[in-house]
Coordinates of C-alpha atoms and ligand atoms in Angstrom, one line a residue:
M1 CA 21.6 55.1 35.0
S2 CA 22.1 58.9 35.6
F3 CA 24.2 60.0 38.6
Q4 CA 26.3 63.0 39.7
V5 CA 29.9 63.3 40.7
F6 CA 31.1 66.3 42.7
G7 CA 34.4 68.0 42.6
L8 CA 36.0 71.4 42.6
P9 CA 35.0 73.9 39.9
V10 CA 38.3 75.1 38.3
S11 CA 37.4 76.2 34.9
R12 CA 34.1 77.8 34.1
G13 CA 31.5 76.8 31.5
V14 CA 29.6 73.8 30.4
A15 CA 31.1 70.9 28.4
I16 CA 29.0 68.0 27.0
G17 CA 30.6 64.9 25.5
R18 CA 31.4 61.3 25.8
A19 CA 33.9 60.0 28.4
V20 CA 37.4 59.0 27.3
L21 CA 39.0 57.3 30.2
V22 CA 42.8 57.6 30.3
A23 CA 45.1 56.1 32.9
S24 CA 47.3 58.7 34.4
S25 CA 50.4 57.1 33.1
R26 CA 48.9 57.2 29.6
V27 CA 47.8 60.8 29.5
D28 CA 50.8 61.8 27.4
V29 CA 49.9 59.2 24.7
A30 CA 49.0 60.9 21.4
H31 CA 45.3 61.5 21.0
Y32 CA 44.2 62.4 17.5
F33 CA 41.7 61.4 14.8
I34 CA 42.9 59.8 11.6
D35 CA 41.3 60.5 8.2
V36 CA 39.0 57.7 6.9
G37 CA 41.5 57.1 4.1
R38 CA 44.2 56.4 6.5
I39 CA 42.5 53.7 8.6
E40 CA 44.2 50.7 7.0
E41 CA 47.6 52.4 7.3
E42 CA 47.0 52.9 11.0
V43 CA 45.9 49.3 11.4
G44 CA 49.1 48.5 9.6
R45 CA 51.1 50.5 12.1
L46 CA 49.6 48.5 14.9
R47 CA 50.4 45.2 13.0
V48 CA 54.0 46.2 12.6
A49 CA 54.3 47.1 16.3
R50 CA 52.7 43.8 17.3
D51 CA 55.1 41.8 15.1
A52 CA 58.0 43.8 16.5
V53 CA 57.0 43.1 20.1
A54 CA 56.3 39.4 19.2
M55 CA 59.9 39.2 17.9
E56 CA 61.2 41.0 20.9
L57 CA 59.5 38.6 23.3
S58 CA 60.5 35.5 21.3
L59 CA 64.2 36.6 21.3
L60 CA 64.0 37.3 25.0
K61 CA 62.7 33.8 25.6
R62 CA 65.3 32.2 23.3
D63 CA 68.1 34.0 25.1
L64 CA 67.1 33.2 28.6
P65 CA 70.1 31.8 30.5
T66 CA 69.6 28.1 31.2
E67 CA 69.8 28.8 34.9
A68 CA 66.8 31.2 34.7
P69 CA 63.8 30.1 36.7
A70 CA 61.1 28.4 34.6
E71 CA 58.6 31.0 35.6
L72 CA 60.4 33.6 33.6
S73 CA 59.9 31.6 30.4
A74 CA 56.2 30.9 31.3
L75 CA 55.7 34.6 31.9
L76 CA 57.0 35.5 28.5
D77 CA 54.6 33.0 27.1
V78 CA 51.8 34.7 28.9
H79 CA 52.9 38.0 27.4
L80 CA 53.0 36.5 23.9
M81 CA 49.5 35.0 24.4
L82 CA 48.2 38.4 25.6
L83 CA 49.8 40.1 22.6
H84 CA 47.9 37.9 20.2
D85 CA 44.7 37.8 22.1
E86 CA 41.8 39.1 20.1
S87 CA 40.6 41.1 23.1
L88 CA 43.7 43.3 22.9
T89 CA 44.7 43.6 19.2
G90 CA 41.4 42.8 17.6
A91 CA 39.4 45.2 19.8
T92 CA 42.1 47.9 19.4
K93 CA 41.7 47.6 15.6
Q94 CA 38.0 48.1 16.2
W95 CA 38.6 51.5 18.0
I96 CA 40.6 52.5 14.9
H97 CA 37.9 51.4 12.5
D98 CA 34.9 52.7 14.4
R99 CA 36.2 55.8 16.1
H100 CA 39.1 56.7 13.9
Y101 CA 41.4 56.9 16.9
N102 CA 45.1 56.8 16.2
A103 CA 46.8 53.5 17.1
E104 CA 48.3 54.7 20.4
W105 CA 45.0 56.1 21.6
A106 CA 43.1 53.0 20.5
L107 CA 45.5 50.8 22.4
S108 CA 45.2 52.8 25.6
A109 CA 41.4 53.0 25.3
Q110 CA 41.3 49.2 25.0
L111 CA 43.7 48.8 27.9
E112 CA 41.3 50.9 30.1
V113 CA 38.4 48.6 29.2
L114 CA 40.4 45.4 29.9
A115 CA 42.0 46.7 33.0
R116 CA 38.5 47.2 34.5
Q117 CA 37.5 43.7 33.6
F118 CA 40.7 42.4 35.3
D119 CA 39.9 44.5 38.4
E120 CA 36.5 42.9 38.7
M121 CA 37.8 39.3 38.5
E122 CA 37.3 37.1 41.6
D123 CA 40.3 35.0 41.0
D124 CA 43.5 36.5 42.4
Y125 CA 45.8 34.9 39.9
L126 CA 43.8 36.2 36.9
R127 CA 43.4 39.7 38.6
E128 CA 47.2 39.9 38.8
R129 CA 47.5 39.4 35.0
K130 CA 46.5 43.0 34.7
A131 CA 50.1 44.0 35.3
D132 CA 51.2 41.7 32.5
L133 CA 48.7 43.3 30.1
E134 CA 50.0 46.7 31.0
Q135 CA 53.6 45.6 30.3
V136 CA 52.6 44.3 26.9
V137 CA 50.8 47.5 26.0
E138 CA 53.8 49.4 27.2
R139 CA 56.0 47.4 24.8
L140 CA 53.5 48.1 22.0
L141 CA 53.5 51.8 22.7
R142 CA 57.2 51.9 22.6
A143 CA 57.3 50.0 19.4
L144 CA 54.8 52.5 17.9
A145 CA 57.0 55.4 19.0
R146 CA 60.0 53.8 17.2
D147 CA 58.0 53.4 14.1
P148 CA 59.5 55.7 11.4
E149 CA 56.0 56.0 9.9
T150 CA 54.7 57.6 13.0
P151 CA 53.1 60.9 11.8
L152 CA 54.3 64.1 13.4
A153 CA 50.9 64.6 14.9
A154 CA 51.5 61.6 17.1
V155 CA 54.3 63.4 18.8
A156 CA 52.3 66.6 19.3
A157 CA 49.5 64.6 20.9
T158 CA 46.9 66.9 19.3
G159 CA 44.7 66.7 16.2
A160 CA 41.8 67.9 14.3
R161 CA 39.0 68.7 16.6
D162 CA 36.2 68.4 14.1
F163 CA 36.2 64.9 13.0
A164 CA 32.9 64.6 11.1
G165 CA 30.2 62.7 12.9
E166 CA 32.3 62.3 16.1
D167 CA 30.7 63.3 19.4
P168 CA 32.6 65.8 21.5
L169 CA 35.0 64.1 24.0
V170 CA 35.7 64.7 27.6
L171 CA 38.9 63.4 29.2
V172 CA 38.6 61.6 32.5
A173 CA 41.7 60.6 34.4
N174 CA 42.9 60.0 37.9
D175 CA 45.4 62.8 37.5
I176 CA 46.9 65.0 34.8
A177 CA 50.3 66.6 35.3
P178 CA 50.5 70.3 34.3
A179 CA 53.0 69.4 31.6
D180 CA 50.6 66.8 30.1
M181 CA 47.7 69.3 30.3
L182 CA 49.7 71.7 28.2
Q183 CA 49.8 69.1 25.4
F184 CA 46.0 69.2 25.2
K185 CA 45.9 72.9 24.1
G186 CA 43.8 72.8 20.9
S187 CA 43.3 69.1 21.2
V188 CA 40.3 66.8 20.7
F189 CA 39.0 67.2 24.2
T190 CA 36.3 69.7 25.2
G191 CA 36.5 69.2 28.9
F192 CA 38.6 67.5 31.7
I193 CA 37.7 65.7 34.9
T194 CA 40.3 64.4 37.4
D195 CA 40.1 62.5 40.7
V196 CA 42.8 64.6 42.4
G197 CA 44.0 68.2 42.4
G198 CA 43.0 71.5 44.0
R199 CA 41.5 74.7 42.6
T200 CA 44.9 76.4 42.2
S201 CA 46.9 73.3 41.3
H202 CA 48.9 74.0 38.1
T203 CA 46.8 71.4 36.2
A204 CA 43.7 73.5 37.1
I205 CA 45.5 76.7 36.1
V206 CA 46.4 75.3 32.7
A207 CA 42.8 74.1 32.2
R208 CA 41.6 77.6 33.0
S209 CA 44.2 79.2 30.7
M210 CA 42.8 77.0 27.9
D211 CA 39.3 78.2 28.8
I212 CA 38.0 74.6 28.9
P213 CA 35.4 73.5 31.5
A214 CA 37.0 71.3 34.1
V215 CA 36.3 69.7 37.4
V216 CA 39.1 68.4 39.6
G217 CA 39.3 66.7 43.0
T218 CA 36.3 64.4 42.3
R219 CA 38.2 61.6 44.1
E220 CA 36.5 58.8 42.2
A221 CA 35.3 59.9 38.8
S222 CA 37.8 57.8 36.9
R223 CA 36.7 54.7 38.8
I224 CA 32.9 55.1 38.4
I225 CA 32.6 56.7 35.0
R226 CA 32.7 54.2 32.1
Q227 CA 34.3 54.6 28.7
D228 CA 31.8 56.4 26.4
D229 CA 29.3 57.5 29.1
W230 CA 27.7 60.8 28.2
L231 CA 28.9 63.5 30.5
I232 CA 28.0 67.1 31.4
I233 CA 30.7 69.1 33.1
D234 CA 29.2 72.0 35.0
G235 CA 32.5 73.9 35.4
D236 CA 30.8 76.7 37.4
N237 CA 29.6 74.5 40.2
G238 CA 32.1 71.6 40.1
I239 CA 29.4 69.0 39.1
V240 CA 29.7 66.2 36.6
I241 CA 26.4 64.7 35.5
V242 CA 26.8 61.1 34.1
N243 CA 24.3 59.9 31.5
P244 CA 22.0 62.8 31.9
S245 CA 18.3 62.6 31.1
P246 CA 17.1 64.4 27.9
I247 CA 15.6 67.2 30.0
V248 CA 18.8 67.8 31.9
L249 CA 20.8 67.6 28.7
E250 CA 18.5 70.2 27.1
E251 CA 18.8 72.5 30.1
Y252 CA 22.6 72.4 29.9
R253 CA 22.7 72.9 26.1
F254 CA 20.6 76.0 26.8
R255 CA 23.1 77.2 29.4
Q256 CA 26.0 76.5 26.9
R257 CA 24.3 78.7 24.3
Q258 CA 23.7 81.4 26.9
A259 CA 27.3 81.3 28.0
G260 CA 28.4 81.6 24.4
L261 CA 26.2 84.7 23.9
E262 CA 27.5 86.3 27.1
R263 CA 31.1 85.7 26.0
E264 CA 30.4 87.3 22.7
R265 CA 28.8 90.3 24.4
L266 CA 31.8 90.6 26.8
S267 CA 34.3 90.4 24.0
R268 CA 33.0 93.7 22.7
L269 CA 34.7 95.3 25.7
R270 CA 38.1 94.2 24.3
H271 CA 39.3 97.6 23.3
T272 CA 37.5 99.6 26.0
P273 CA 40.0 101.0 28.6
A274 CA 39.5 99.6 32.1
V275 CA 38.5 102.7 34.1
T276 CA 36.2 102.7 37.1
L277 CA 33.1 104.8 37.4
D278 CA 35.0 107.4 39.3
G279 CA 37.8 107.6 36.8
E280 CA 40.5 105.3 38.3
K281 CA 42.6 103.6 35.5
V282 CA 43.2 99.9 36.0
E283 CA 45.8 97.8 34.2
L284 CA 44.6 94.3 33.1
L285 CA 47.5 92.1 32.2
A286 CA 47.7 88.5 31.0
N287 CA 49.2 85.3 32.4
I288 CA 50.8 83.1 29.8
E289 CA 52.6 79.7 29.7
L290 CA 54.1 79.7 26.3
P291 CA 55.1 82.4 23.8
G292 CA 52.3 81.3 21.5
D293 CA 49.8 82.4 24.2
A294 CA 50.8 86.1 23.7
A295 CA 48.7 86.5 20.6
G296 CA 45.6 85.4 22.6
A297 CA 46.5 87.9 25.3
L298 CA 46.6 90.8 22.9
E299 CA 43.4 89.7 21.3
A300 CA 41.7 89.5 24.7
G301 CA 42.7 93.2 25.2
A302 CA 45.5 92.7 27.7
V303 CA 47.8 95.7 28.1
G304 CA 50.8 93.5 28.7
V305 CA 51.9 90.2 30.1
G306 CA 51.9 90.3 33.9
L307 CA 53.2 86.7 34.3
F308 CA 55.0 84.5 31.8
R309 CA 55.4 81.2 33.6
S310 CA 58.7 80.3 31.9
E311 CA 58.9 76.8 33.5
F312 CA 56.5 75.5 30.9
L313 CA 59.3 75.9 28.3
F314 CA 61.3 73.4 30.3
M315 CA 58.6 70.7 30.2
N316 CA 57.8 67.8 27.8
R317 CA 61.4 67.7 26.6
N318 CA 62.4 64.2 27.7
G319 CA 64.9 65.7 30.1
E320 CA 66.6 68.0 27.6
L321 CA 66.5 71.6 28.9
P322 CA 66.3 74.5 26.5
D323 CA 69.6 76.3 26.1
E324 CA 70.2 80.0 26.1
E325 CA 69.5 80.4 22.4
E326 CA 66.2 78.5 22.4
Q327 CA 65.0 80.4 25.5
F328 CA 66.0 83.7 24.0
E329 CA 64.0 82.9 20.8
A330 CA 61.0 82.0 22.9
Y331 CA 61.1 85.2 25.0
R332 CA 61.8 87.3 22.0
A333 CA 58.7 85.8 20.2
A334 CA 56.5 86.7 23.2
V335 CA 58.0 90.2 23.4
E336 CA 57.6 90.9 19.7
T337 CA 54.1 89.6 19.7
M338 CA 53.2 92.1 22.4
Q339 CA 54.3 95.0 20.2
G340 CA 56.0 97.2 22.8
L341 CA 53.6 96.3 25.7
P342 CA 55.4 95.1 28.8
V343 CA 56.2 91.4 29.2
T344 CA 56.9 90.2 32.7
I345 CA 59.0 87.0 32.5
R346 CA 59.3 85.0 35.6
T347 CA 62.4 82.9 36.1
V348 CA 61.7 79.2 36.3
D349 CA 59.4 78.0 39.0
I350 CA 60.3 74.3 38.9
G351 CA 59.3 72.1 41.8
A352 CA 56.2 71.3 43.9
D353 CA 53.5 70.1 41.4
K354 CA 55.7 71.1 38.4
P355 CA 58.7 68.7 38.6
L356 CA 61.3 68.4 35.8
E357 CA 61.8 65.0 34.1
R358 CA 65.5 65.6 34.2
M359 CA 67.3 63.6 36.9
S360 CA 70.2 65.6 38.2
V361 CA 71.4 65.2 41.7
N362 CA 69.0 68.0 42.7
E363 CA 66.0 66.4 41.1
L364 CA 66.8 63.1 42.6
R365 CA 66.7 64.8 46.0
H366 CA 63.5 66.5 44.9
E367 CA 62.0 63.1 43.9
H368 CA 62.5 62.0 47.5
A369 CA 61.5 65.2 49.1
L370 CA 58.8 64.6 51.7
N371 CA 57.0 67.8 50.9
P372 CA 58.1 69.3 47.6
A373 CA 56.0 72.4 48.0
L374 CA 58.3 73.3 50.9
G375 CA 61.4 72.0 49.1
L376 CA 63.8 72.9 46.4
R377 CA 61.4 75.0 44.3
A378 CA 61.5 78.2 42.2
I379 CA 64.4 80.6 43.1
R380 CA 65.8 78.0 45.5
W381 CA 66.2 75.6 42.6
S382 CA 67.6 78.4 40.3
L383 CA 70.2 79.4 42.9
S384 CA 71.2 75.8 43.3
E385 CA 71.9 75.6 39.6
P386 CA 73.9 78.8 39.0
G387 CA 74.9 77.9 35.5
M388 CA 71.4 77.3 34.4
F389 CA 70.1 80.3 36.2
R390 CA 72.6 82.7 34.5
Q391 CA 71.7 81.1 31.1
Q392 CA 68.1 81.9 31.7
L393 CA 68.9 85.5 32.9
R394 CA 71.0 86.1 29.8
A395 CA 68.2 84.9 27.5
I396 CA 65.7 87.1 29.2
L397 CA 68.0 90.1 29.2
R398 CA 68.7 89.7 25.5
A399 CA 65.0 89.6 24.7
S400 CA 64.8 93.1 26.3
A401 CA 66.5 94.5 23.2
F402 CA 63.2 93.7 21.3
G403 CA 60.6 95.3 23.6
K404 CA 59.7 96.0 27.2
V405 CA 60.8 93.2 29.5
R406 CA 60.4 92.9 33.2
L407 CA 62.2 90.2 35.2
L408 CA 60.2 88.5 38.0
I409 CA 61.7 86.3 40.7
P410 CA 59.4 83.6 42.2
M411 CA 59.1 82.4 45.9
I412 CA 61.8 84.6 47.3
A413 CA 61.8 84.8 51.1
H414 CA 65.3 85.5 52.4
L415 CA 67.4 88.6 52.0
N416 CA 70.4 86.4 51.2
E417 CA 68.4 85.1 48.2
V418 CA 67.8 88.6 47.1
H419 CA 71.5 89.4 47.2
A420 CA 72.4 86.1 45.4
T421 CA 69.8 86.8 42.7
L422 CA 70.9 90.4 42.1
E423 CA 74.5 89.2 41.9
A424 CA 73.5 86.5 39.3
I425 CA 71.8 89.2 37.3
A426 CA 74.9 91.5 37.5
R427 CA 77.1 88.5 36.4
A428 CA 74.8 87.7 33.5
K429 CA 74.9 91.3 32.3
Q430 CA 78.7 91.3 32.5
Q431 CA 78.8 88.1 30.4
L432 CA 76.6 89.7 27.8
D433 CA 78.8 92.9 27.8
E434 CA 81.8 90.7 27.2
A435 CA 80.1 88.9 24.4
G436 CA 78.9 92.2 22.9
K437 CA 75.2 91.1 23.1
P438 CA 72.7 94.0 23.5
Y439 CA 70.2 94.2 26.3
V440 CA 68.4 96.9 28.3
D441 CA 68.4 97.5 32.0
V442 CA 65.2 95.7 32.9
E443 CA 63.1 96.3 36.0
V444 CA 63.5 93.5 38.5
G445 CA 60.6 92.4 40.7
A446 CA 59.8 89.9 43.4
M447 CA 56.8 87.6 43.7
I448 CA 55.3 88.1 47.1
E449 CA 54.0 84.6 47.7
V450 CA 55.6 83.4 50.9
P451 CA 54.3 85.1 54.1
A452 CA 57.8 85.9 55.2
A453 CA 58.2 88.1 52.1
A454 CA 54.9 89.9 52.8
L455 CA 55.8 90.4 56.4
M456 CA 59.2 92.0 55.7
L457 CA 58.1 93.8 52.5
P458 CA 59.8 97.1 53.3
A459 CA 63.2 95.4 53.2
F460 CA 62.4 93.8 49.9
L461 CA 61.2 97.0 48.4
R462 CA 64.7 98.5 48.9
Y463 CA 66.0 96.1 46.3
F464 CA 63.2 95.5 43.9
D465 CA 61.6 97.8 41.3
F466 CA 58.2 96.2 41.6
V467 CA 56.3 93.4 43.3
S468 CA 53.7 90.9 42.1
I469 CA 51.5 89.1 44.6
G470 CA 51.2 85.3 44.0
T471 CA 48.0 84.7 45.9
N472 CA 47.9 81.0 45.0
D473 CA 51.1 80.3 47.0
L474 CA 50.5 83.0 49.5
I475 CA 47.3 81.2 50.5
Q476 CA 49.0 77.8 50.4
Y477 CA 51.8 78.9 52.7
T478 CA 49.8 81.1 55.0
L479 CA 47.2 78.5 55.7
A480 CA 49.6 75.5 55.4
I481 CA 47.3 73.9 52.8
D482 CA 48.8 72.0 49.8
R483 CA 47.1 73.7 46.9
A484 CA 47.2 70.5 44.9
D485 CA 45.6 68.3 47.5
E486 CA 41.9 67.8 47.2
S487 CA 41.6 66.3 50.6
V488 CA 42.3 69.7 52.2
A489 CA 40.8 71.8 49.4
H490 CA 37.8 72.9 51.7
L491 CA 40.4 74.6 53.9
Y492 CA 42.0 76.5 51.0
D493 CA 40.3 79.8 51.8
S494 CA 41.1 82.9 49.7
W495 CA 38.9 84.9 52.0
H496 CA 40.7 83.9 55.2
P497 CA 41.3 87.2 57.2
A498 CA 45.0 86.4 57.5
V499 CA 45.3 86.2 53.7
L500 CA 43.3 89.4 53.1
S501 CA 45.5 91.2 55.7
L502 CA 48.7 90.1 54.1
I503 CA 47.5 91.2 50.6
S504 CA 46.2 94.5 51.7
T505 CA 49.3 95.5 53.6
T506 CA 51.5 94.4 50.7
I507 CA 49.6 96.6 48.3
E508 CA 49.5 99.5 50.8
Q509 CA 53.3 99.4 51.6
A510 CA 54.3 99.0 47.9
R511 CA 52.2 101.9 46.9
R512 CA 53.5 104.0 49.8
A513 CA 57.1 103.2 48.6
G514 CA 56.1 104.3 45.1
K515 CA 56.6 100.8 43.7
H516 CA 54.4 99.1 41.1
V517 CA 52.3 96.3 42.6
S518 CA 50.2 93.7 40.9
V519 CA 48.4 90.5 41.7
C520 CA 49.1 87.6 39.4
G521 CA 47.5 84.7 41.3
E522 CA 44.1 83.3 40.5
M523 CA 42.4 85.8 42.7
A524 CA 43.1 88.6 40.1
G525 CA 40.9 86.8 37.6
D526 CA 38.1 86.0 40.1
P527 CA 35.3 88.6 39.8
A528 CA 34.3 87.9 43.4
F529 CA 37.5 89.7 44.5
T530 CA 37.7 92.6 42.0
E531 CA 36.1 95.2 44.2
V532 CA 37.9 94.2 47.4
L533 CA 41.3 94.3 45.6
L534 CA 40.4 97.7 44.1
G535 CA 39.5 98.8 47.6
F536 CA 42.9 97.7 48.9
G537 CA 44.4 100.1 46.3
L538 CA 45.3 97.5 43.6
R539 CA 45.4 99.0 40.1
S540 CA 47.1 96.1 38.2
F541 CA 45.6 92.7 37.8
S542 CA 47.1 89.8 35.8
M543 CA 45.0 86.8 34.8
H544 CA 44.3 84.2 32.1
P545 CA 43.3 86.1 28.9
A546 CA 39.9 84.5 28.9
Q547 CA 39.1 86.2 32.3
I548 CA 40.0 89.7 31.2
A549 CA 36.6 90.6 29.7
S550 CA 34.6 89.7 32.8
I551 CA 37.0 91.5 35.2
K552 CA 36.9 94.5 32.9
Q553 CA 33.2 94.6 33.2
R554 CA 33.5 94.5 37.0
V555 CA 36.0 97.4 36.9
L556 CA 33.8 99.5 34.6
R557 CA 31.0 99.1 37.1
A558 CA 33.1 99.8 40.2
D559 CA 33.2 102.9 42.3
V560 CA 36.5 103.0 44.2
R561 CA 35.1 104.9 47.2
K562 CA 32.5 102.1 47.7
C563 CA 35.2 99.5 47.1
V564 CA 37.3 101.0 49.9
A565 CA 34.4 100.8 52.3
R566 CA 33.9 97.1 51.2
A567 CA 37.5 96.3 51.6
E568 CA 37.6 97.9 55.1
A569 CA 34.6 95.9 56.1
A570 CA 36.1 92.7 54.7
L571 CA 39.3 93.3 56.7
E572 CA 37.3 93.8 59.9
A573 CA 35.0 90.8 59.4
D574 CA 35.4 87.4 61.0
E575 CA 33.7 85.8 58.0
P576 CA 34.7 88.1 55.0
Q577 CA 33.3 85.7 52.5
Q578 CA 29.8 85.8 54.0
L579 CA 29.9 89.5 53.9
A580 CA 31.1 89.6 50.2
M581 CA 28.4 87.2 49.1
S582 CA 25.6 89.0 50.9
E583 CA 26.7 92.3 49.4
A584 CA 27.4 91.2 45.8
G585 CA 25.5 88.0 45.5
V586 CA 28.5 86.5 43.7
P587 CA 30.0 83.3 45.0
S588 CA 33.7 83.0 44.7
A589 CA 34.9 80.7 41.9
Ligands
LIG601 C1 50.9 82.3 42.5 O1 51.5 81.5 43.3 O2 49.9 82.9 42.8 C2 51.4 82.4 41.2 C3 50.9 83.3 40.3 O3 52.4 81.5 40.7 P1 52.1 80.0 40.4 O4 50.6 79.8 40.4 O5 52.7 79.6 39.1 O6 52.7 79.3 41.6
LIG602 MG1 53.5 80.8 42.9

């Protein structure tokens, strides 16, 4: 039966493929295809893991203290029985044979199938056995991870995309953490669907940076979509079509081809300078998450990196944080790739929807924070970990000896934070001087993403060389809307007059003070805002590399005088979005 699921469009384009349902807790399990010749070997890995778990459970049972309740021993028997049940191991082998999934993926796919069957059971006792099954699978996954034969690819969670004869795959999950999303770069999945999340949640941002169609905030997709259902993701409109009819499928295949052609056409603008019709030069920069993204930024025609979200270097590391040397190498790699073009490195923005796995006292506090978006995040976290902060500052400063580096401070709101930050930078420089390590005097900038910073900008401008407006958070904090919460996503309004007013005054005041100002939030890559932002006086936009071409096209067609009139009208309107749509006929993404 064909039906539709609605959500928030977060990453443009159309993806067509079969559903792979993954429980949120299993998203970080390795997903890759194995060669036909390796099938038996993979089944062997599963067998070894099963034998190891059987041994583990038997030993646990043998060593139970005599005073242990009898239920414990019975429970271990249930686990042993589940372990040897054909519906688990037999069916998992089938996934390996038929689909060429690696053992971990096959196991979690089968867990999904069985978990649903348990959910539908009438009998309470049987339904509760789902938790036992999950524990058994957990043990099997741990045993597979310990397996010395585990190929490297299993750790990287990626694999060959073009397994012959395999249908394209779309990942469906309740939630995907930004760190896990990052692991899917270049993976087997051609699209993503999640139940939760907002348009500017970091999961959505990473999906956009990967230029993969995605729909988030569907609320129930992972519950009503079945493993292997055919899906169309309409990433422009936030629609998922489940089991489409042949006519609908053909229509979307056509749209996919058209989008491909349009992309090809736009890519020809790569080396064209971004200049408006009336001769205003505009700087189009890239947002990146990892040093490896810098090459894509250059290729897309970016004239620098406007935002390097350095916190992604701190993720997926089992709690081990990168030391100064490792960070320095990462920053240097990005800087060298950009061949003299500026690279704006933002100090870690840990917290809110990007928690660390590490459990220091601070993180423990964070874990229990009632509202992490308002908690120990970004510069607040850095200043609470002075040793770690100086380590990062030294690494960034050292990278400046290899190209043009700018240092950007996230979420700063208080002047005492400004003073503490500048002192930390001075101290880091002193340490480098003492160690005889070279660096250049880099420009230091502030993210303007808390309304307090926008409202007291002149004071900030006295201390910083440049500012960059983080519209994602500026909207979140101005409107008191959690950007990652789909239940209030309809209130997350980039066109809100209060938001536009803060952005326009920030641009105007920075320009008047002769300080460089950029926008690096998602608004910069949204063509619906290009003209209004140009009209506010913005000449520097930073976005995902994949968005550069379409924004450049907007810039090339823009006349700044008309943009100013539009921007003024938008500032005076009660409903600026209605005005923008009626003038341009472009809905905001
Ligand atoms: C922003 O808040 O707009 C921004 C660019 O930073 P992030 O999305 O990483 O919070
Ligand atoms: Mg931000």
